[in-house]
Amino acid sequence: MSDKRAGAEFPGREPADEDLVQAGDEYHSELPPHTIVNLAAALPVQVASPATHTIEISTPAVPRADRSSAAVTGAVRALSGQGVGDAAGQSRRASLRTSASPAPESASQLTSDRLLAVNRRTKPPPRGAWNSFVFGATLHVVNLGDSAKVRAHKQLDERIRKEFAGGTRFVPILTRKGGVGKTTVTALLGMALADAREDRIIAVDANPDRGTLSERVTKQTRSTVRDVVTKAASIGGFTDFSALVSRDATRLDILASDTDPLLSEAFDENDYNVVADLAARYYSIMLTDCGTGIVHSVMRATLQRADSIVIVSGGSVDEARLASETLTWLEANGYGDLVRNAIVALNTATQGTNLVKLEEIESHFRSRVREIVRIPWDPQLAAGSVISFDDLKPITRLAARTLAALVVEGLPADRNV
């Protein structure tokens, strides 16, 4: 018996208006087209409901403590088997990208103290008068190790030898008053850094008022910053650059300024950037001996590159006040971060120092900067000539090394972080 119900011969075809079967007064031709009608209730023949089957799905048990949405999603993925490998791979790559891997060690960290087992044969002879005497008197049987003074010296060396990543660090030495020992402090800082560190250190005289930094070392060349600018295109390596600088016994390189005031005054912001870009190829730290003209264009370029600064102050009232005003100017012109990280080198060899309460000067600067270091009077520094770092008084060398350690500690270890 064929089913003559509307649309049965053509499954999927929508019944036309004329195919509709009247099922009582409620279904009449007045019904608008596309009206949904319950055919099962309207037709006399009972329409069987489609067969249903129950499918039991077993999902992996999720621990009570881990019944988060992420855990349930993972369980469903494990059941379906879809995207398991991809999700795991992506999760592993994401974890590798986000995990903080330790920085690789450099070759300089493979020291004998670290690699050699300590015993009577491998333990180095002690340093220090009394410790060395005991070591020799006992035929090398009793080794007391280094003296406290020697250990402190080595600890200071370790602080100065902090390693950097991400390029050259720039440290300008500046003040608004001349004659307070800014150039001397630049030389002392550079020598202390170069004497302790393994990498290259350079001090550049960017004073537009005829600087004298090159006179603190034995001159090996007559070249100046002007020669670096004019020969920049032909400098292809460190050998070419090193021919333009003078080097002292500590391996500090010094690039002199022009002796002609007209030429030195013409050294501007663009020239400084040329010198700084070239120095950044070969040196880890570049010190800049700045002039007193704080609004000079060279000063702007210097401060824009600065990672830290050293402010030099004398021990008199006006010298301390001008140094403090330098900090105020820096804060007012957007360099407040440099001020907070600055080191003040307090030169106690200037006139009037013995009449001033240095503790009060230090207390004032301690409220504004990170640290203060006193530079003591030294006959070699007072001469204003060539400085031999080894011939300085021990207290002067200690002050220079302390200044170097504090400066290095304030420099970013890695600019990429």
XYZ file of C-alpha atoms in Angstrom:
417
model
C 0.000 0.000 0.000
C 1.557 3.181 -1.108
C 1.804 6.139 1.194
C -0.086 9.002 -0.425
C 0.709 11.505 2.255
C 1.892 14.801 1.020
C 5.568 14.812 0.189
C 6.132 11.114 0.904
C 7.129 10.263 -2.674
C 9.800 12.943 -2.706
C 11.710 13.023 0.563
C 13.038 16.414 1.402
C 10.588 18.277 -0.826
C 8.525 20.896 0.954
C 4.804 20.272 0.460
C 2.964 22.807 -1.613
C -0.128 24.567 -0.396
C -2.392 22.299 -2.495
C -0.825 19.141 -1.030
C -1.863 19.976 2.523
C -4.388 17.545 4.040
C -7.226 19.116 5.957
C -7.478 17.695 9.457
C -10.415 19.443 11.002
C -11.606 22.949 11.142
C -8.381 24.187 12.629
C -6.438 23.465 9.443
C -7.968 25.514 6.675
C -6.798 27.191 3.557
C -6.509 30.451 5.432
C -3.221 29.275 6.914
C -0.403 31.382 5.610
C 2.267 29.647 3.589
C 5.318 28.167 5.372
C 3.277 27.681 8.564
C 4.731 24.820 10.607
C 2.053 22.182 11.226
C 2.234 19.211 13.571
C 1.602 16.508 10.978
C 1.720 13.714 13.499
C -1.292 15.154 15.258
C -3.118 16.023 12.073
C -2.810 12.795 10.094
C -4.989 9.788 10.927
C -2.091 7.383 10.508
C 0.175 7.199 13.522
C 3.739 8.074 12.671
C 6.250 5.936 14.434
C 8.901 7.758 16.393
C 12.434 7.197 15.148
C 14.368 4.532 16.922
C 16.807 5.732 19.510
C 19.955 4.038 20.755
C 21.739 4.723 23.992
C 25.518 5.157 23.638
C 27.548 4.997 26.810
C 30.610 7.275 26.767
C 33.294 6.635 29.295
C 35.480 9.674 30.069
C 38.749 9.501 31.935
C 38.337 10.218 35.582
C 39.443 13.673 36.622
C 40.831 13.985 40.152
C 38.734 16.115 42.440
C 41.525 18.604 42.948
C 41.991 18.930 39.189
C 38.409 19.321 37.997
C 39.048 22.636 36.342
C 37.883 23.522 32.870
C 41.407 22.944 31.552
C 41.519 19.448 33.042
C 38.103 18.495 31.638
C 39.056 19.828 28.214
C 42.201 17.709 28.300
C 40.200 14.630 29.204
C 37.794 15.169 26.299
C 40.692 15.605 23.895
C 42.243 12.407 25.150
C 38.936 10.586 24.530
C 38.398 11.921 21.044
C 42.030 11.507 20.006
C 41.891 14.743 18.044
C 44.724 17.276 18.290
C 46.540 15.412 21.042
C 49.890 15.446 19.341
C 49.585 19.045 18.154
C 48.408 20.312 21.506
C 51.241 18.570 23.275
C 53.767 19.934 20.830
C 52.441 23.456 21.089
C 52.345 23.244 24.871
C 55.954 22.065 24.982
C 57.148 24.842 22.654
C 55.238 27.421 24.651
C 56.780 26.169 27.884
C 60.238 26.276 26.355
C 59.694 29.860 25.219
C 58.411 31.018 28.578
C 60.821 29.099 30.805
C 63.695 31.223 32.077
C 66.884 29.499 30.990
C 70.098 30.478 32.782
C 72.537 32.657 30.891
C 75.549 30.761 29.496
C 78.790 31.108 31.406
C 81.825 32.799 29.909
C 85.300 31.269 29.708
C 86.582 33.607 32.422
C 84.396 31.798 34.963
C 86.459 28.624 34.607
C 88.929 29.665 37.285
C 91.463 27.475 39.042
C 89.739 28.148 42.368
C 86.585 26.615 40.953
C 88.026 23.650 39.064
C 90.928 22.453 41.217
C 90.395 20.454 44.381
C 91.952 22.189 47.362
C 94.762 20.299 49.051
C 98.329 20.945 50.135
C 99.634 20.743 46.588
C 96.958 22.718 44.756
C 96.150 25.386 47.361
C 97.931 28.563 46.271
C 100.486 30.155 48.598
C 98.902 32.678 50.944
C 99.191 36.402 50.436
C 99.811 38.698 53.350
C 102.943 39.277 55.432
C 102.197 37.094 58.443
C 100.420 34.332 56.513
C 103.306 34.092 54.050
C 105.820 33.953 56.903
C 104.001 31.051 58.576
C 103.736 29.234 55.258
C 107.492 29.495 54.661
C 108.546 28.786 58.246
C 106.579 25.518 58.301
C 108.054 24.354 54.984
C 104.700 24.848 53.249
C 102.873 22.616 55.701
C 100.685 25.285 57.347
C 98.701 27.375 54.881
C 96.539 29.946 56.637
C 95.178 31.290 53.374
C 95.078 34.925 52.372
C 94.958 37.655 54.963
C 91.763 39.613 55.581
C 93.174 42.572 53.671
C 93.965 40.419 50.642
C 90.528 38.804 50.740
C 88.904 42.239 50.795
C 91.024 43.224 47.774
C 89.867 40.150 45.854
C 86.235 40.777 46.766
C 86.517 44.309 45.415
C 88.026 42.881 42.228
C 85.020 40.601 41.830
C 82.647 43.547 42.164
C 84.538 45.525 39.529
C 84.649 42.526 37.162
C 80.884 42.263 36.799
C 80.083 41.069 33.289
C 77.742 42.800 30.873
C 75.612 41.738 27.939
C 73.957 43.826 25.275
C 76.561 46.393 24.293
C 78.791 49.154 25.631
C 78.001 50.985 28.875
C 78.367 54.782 28.835
C 79.337 56.706 31.979
C 79.794 60.500 31.801
C 81.708 62.325 34.538
C 80.405 65.862 34.905
C 79.965 68.952 37.037
C 79.103 72.592 36.434
C 82.262 73.994 38.024
C 85.783 73.687 36.702
C 88.817 72.984 38.846
C 87.192 70.447 41.175
C 89.123 67.463 39.816
C 86.679 66.122 37.220
C 89.442 65.100 34.801
C 91.463 63.527 37.622
C 88.444 61.518 38.776
C 87.847 60.361 35.194
C 91.430 59.101 34.949
C 91.296 57.397 38.361
C 88.003 55.678 37.574
C 89.220 54.495 34.185
C 92.499 53.158 35.589
C 90.737 51.292 38.396
C 88.347 49.684 35.893
C 91.042 48.765 33.378
C 93.379 47.405 36.060
C 90.811 44.940 37.418
C 88.735 44.005 34.373
C 89.622 41.757 31.459
C 87.804 43.760 28.769
C 88.615 47.113 27.169
C 87.950 50.476 28.805
C 88.195 53.873 27.107
C 87.988 57.420 28.453
C 87.050 60.099 25.917
C 87.791 63.778 26.470
C 84.653 65.532 25.195
C 85.400 68.834 26.897
C 84.802 71.601 24.321
C 86.960 73.965 26.390
C 90.344 72.370 25.698
C 90.322 69.297 27.969
C 93.453 67.908 29.642
C 92.561 64.230 30.079
C 95.319 63.077 27.720
C 97.911 64.744 29.968
C 97.167 62.216 32.736
C 98.908 59.453 30.764
C 102.033 59.212 28.652
C 101.041 60.339 25.170
C 101.585 57.820 22.412
C 99.819 59.729 19.655
C 98.860 63.258 18.724
C 95.486 62.144 17.387
C 92.292 63.558 18.863
C 88.547 63.111 18.667
C 88.642 65.199 15.494
C 90.828 62.567 13.799
C 88.377 59.838 14.747
C 85.544 61.798 13.142
C 87.441 62.541 9.918
C 88.797 58.973 9.599
C 85.621 57.191 10.668
C 84.967 55.727 7.221
C 88.450 54.175 7.057
C 88.422 52.603 10.535
C 87.851 48.944 9.813
C 88.939 47.321 13.068
C 90.392 47.748 16.517
C 93.919 48.095 15.149
C 92.886 51.192 13.215
C 91.090 52.679 16.206
C 93.840 51.908 18.727
C 96.319 53.898 16.624
C 94.365 57.029 17.580
C 94.448 56.557 21.382
C 97.055 56.503 24.147
C 97.279 53.562 26.566
C 98.663 53.569 30.081
C 100.060 50.747 32.232
C 96.602 49.663 33.399
C 95.485 49.219 29.748
C 93.189 52.258 29.892
C 92.789 53.862 26.468
C 92.407 57.640 26.343
C 91.118 59.613 23.369
C 92.243 63.239 23.594
C 90.325 66.379 22.755
C 91.607 69.089 20.427
C 94.180 71.453 21.880
C 92.906 74.289 19.702
C 89.917 75.839 21.531
C 88.251 76.735 18.234
C 88.368 73.136 17.057
C 87.337 71.730 20.412
C 84.375 74.103 20.557
C 83.323 72.887 17.106
C 83.092 69.309 18.452
C 79.325 68.915 18.566
C 76.589 66.374 19.155
C 76.973 64.666 15.780
C 80.736 64.328 16.216
C 80.286 62.794 19.649
C 77.831 60.240 18.277
C 80.346 59.237 15.600
C 83.026 58.679 18.242
C 80.625 56.841 20.559
C 79.383 54.544 17.788
C 82.937 53.587 16.858
C 84.002 53.081 20.474
C 80.969 50.857 21.045
C 82.407 48.364 18.558
C 85.528 47.681 20.602
C 85.008 48.701 24.256
C 82.820 47.467 27.091
C 82.776 50.730 29.053
C 83.199 54.268 27.726
C 83.851 57.085 30.186
C 83.244 60.648 29.010
C 85.069 63.588 30.575
C 82.468 66.306 30.026
C 82.913 70.043 30.011
C 81.251 72.498 32.360
C 78.813 73.715 29.683
C 75.816 71.658 30.662
C 73.662 73.023 27.818
C 76.250 72.288 25.114
C 75.025 69.941 22.384
C 77.681 67.370 23.333
C 76.159 67.160 26.800
C 72.761 66.316 25.333
C 74.181 63.434 23.305
C 76.213 62.251 26.286
C 73.243 62.144 28.650
C 71.006 60.418 26.113
C 73.459 57.506 25.988
C 74.316 57.471 29.704
C 73.728 54.315 31.747
C 75.011 55.973 34.912
C 76.710 59.239 35.861
C 79.414 60.419 38.244
C 79.076 63.916 39.707
C 82.303 65.479 40.984
C 82.110 67.902 43.884
C 84.784 69.829 45.701
C 84.897 70.253 49.448
C 84.071 73.960 49.584
C 80.649 75.514 50.038
C 80.241 76.849 46.500
C 81.609 73.662 44.903
C 79.160 71.486 46.816
C 76.294 73.840 45.993
C 77.077 73.816 42.257
C 77.280 70.027 42.256
C 73.866 69.880 43.907
C 72.493 72.349 41.365
C 73.773 70.040 38.628
C 71.580 67.291 40.069
C 68.631 69.671 40.178
C 69.110 70.605 36.514
C 69.262 66.931 35.535
C 66.036 66.169 37.402
C 64.275 69.138 35.813
C 65.291 68.024 32.318
C 64.104 64.432 32.458
C 67.167 62.653 33.853
C 65.819 61.885 37.311
C 66.644 58.189 36.901
C 70.306 59.055 36.359
C 70.308 61.250 39.464
C 68.904 58.488 41.670
C 71.552 56.074 40.381
C 74.406 58.609 40.433
C 77.655 58.455 42.392
C 79.126 61.632 43.865
C 82.929 61.741 43.976
C 83.808 64.178 46.752
C 87.281 65.551 46.062
C 88.764 66.499 49.423
C 91.925 67.965 47.894
C 90.351 71.253 46.828
C 90.860 74.512 48.676
C 88.660 75.151 51.661
C 87.997 71.484 52.371
C 89.573 71.714 55.817
C 87.124 74.481 56.741
C 83.962 72.613 55.775
C 82.039 69.832 57.525
C 82.394 67.088 54.935
C 79.915 64.914 56.825
C 77.208 67.499 56.190
C 78.020 67.570 52.464
C 77.841 63.780 52.359
C 74.551 63.796 54.254
C 73.071 66.217 51.723
C 74.126 64.193 48.681
C 73.114 60.907 50.274
C 69.519 62.163 50.207
C 69.737 62.661 46.445
C 72.053 60.015 44.933
C 72.918 56.359 45.404
C 76.372 56.661 46.987
C 79.251 59.035 47.828
C 82.987 58.318 47.646
C 85.689 60.545 49.113
C 88.775 61.076 46.962
C 91.675 61.864 49.327
C 94.544 64.233 48.739
C 97.476 62.573 46.988
C 100.767 64.263 46.050
C 100.780 62.604 42.640
C 97.292 63.873 41.855
C 98.105 67.343 43.132
C 100.883 67.654 40.545
C 98.302 67.642 37.740
C 100.526 65.538 35.494
C 100.888 61.898 34.445
C 99.270 59.481 36.909
C 100.884 56.145 37.728
C 98.162 54.035 39.315
C 100.603 51.737 41.119
C 102.442 54.701 42.654
C 99.354 56.227 44.234
C 98.921 56.061 47.983
C 97.059 52.879 49.037
C 94.151 54.923 50.366
C 93.847 56.706 47.004
C 93.867 53.436 45.070
C 91.238 52.052 47.434
C 89.026 55.096 46.863
C 89.376 54.744 43.078
C 88.620 51.013 43.208
C 85.618 51.606 45.472
C 84.318 54.208 43.030
C 84.791 51.731 40.177
C 82.917 48.983 42.032
C 79.989 51.275 42.824
C 79.770 52.505 39.232
C 79.812 48.958 37.845
C 77.143 47.808 40.288
C 74.850 50.557 39.016
C 75.197 49.547 35.365
C 72.595 47.220 33.816
C 73.941 43.688 33.453
C 71.833 43.009 30.363
C 70.061 45.634 28.274
C 67.918 42.959 26.610
C 66.074 42.195 29.848
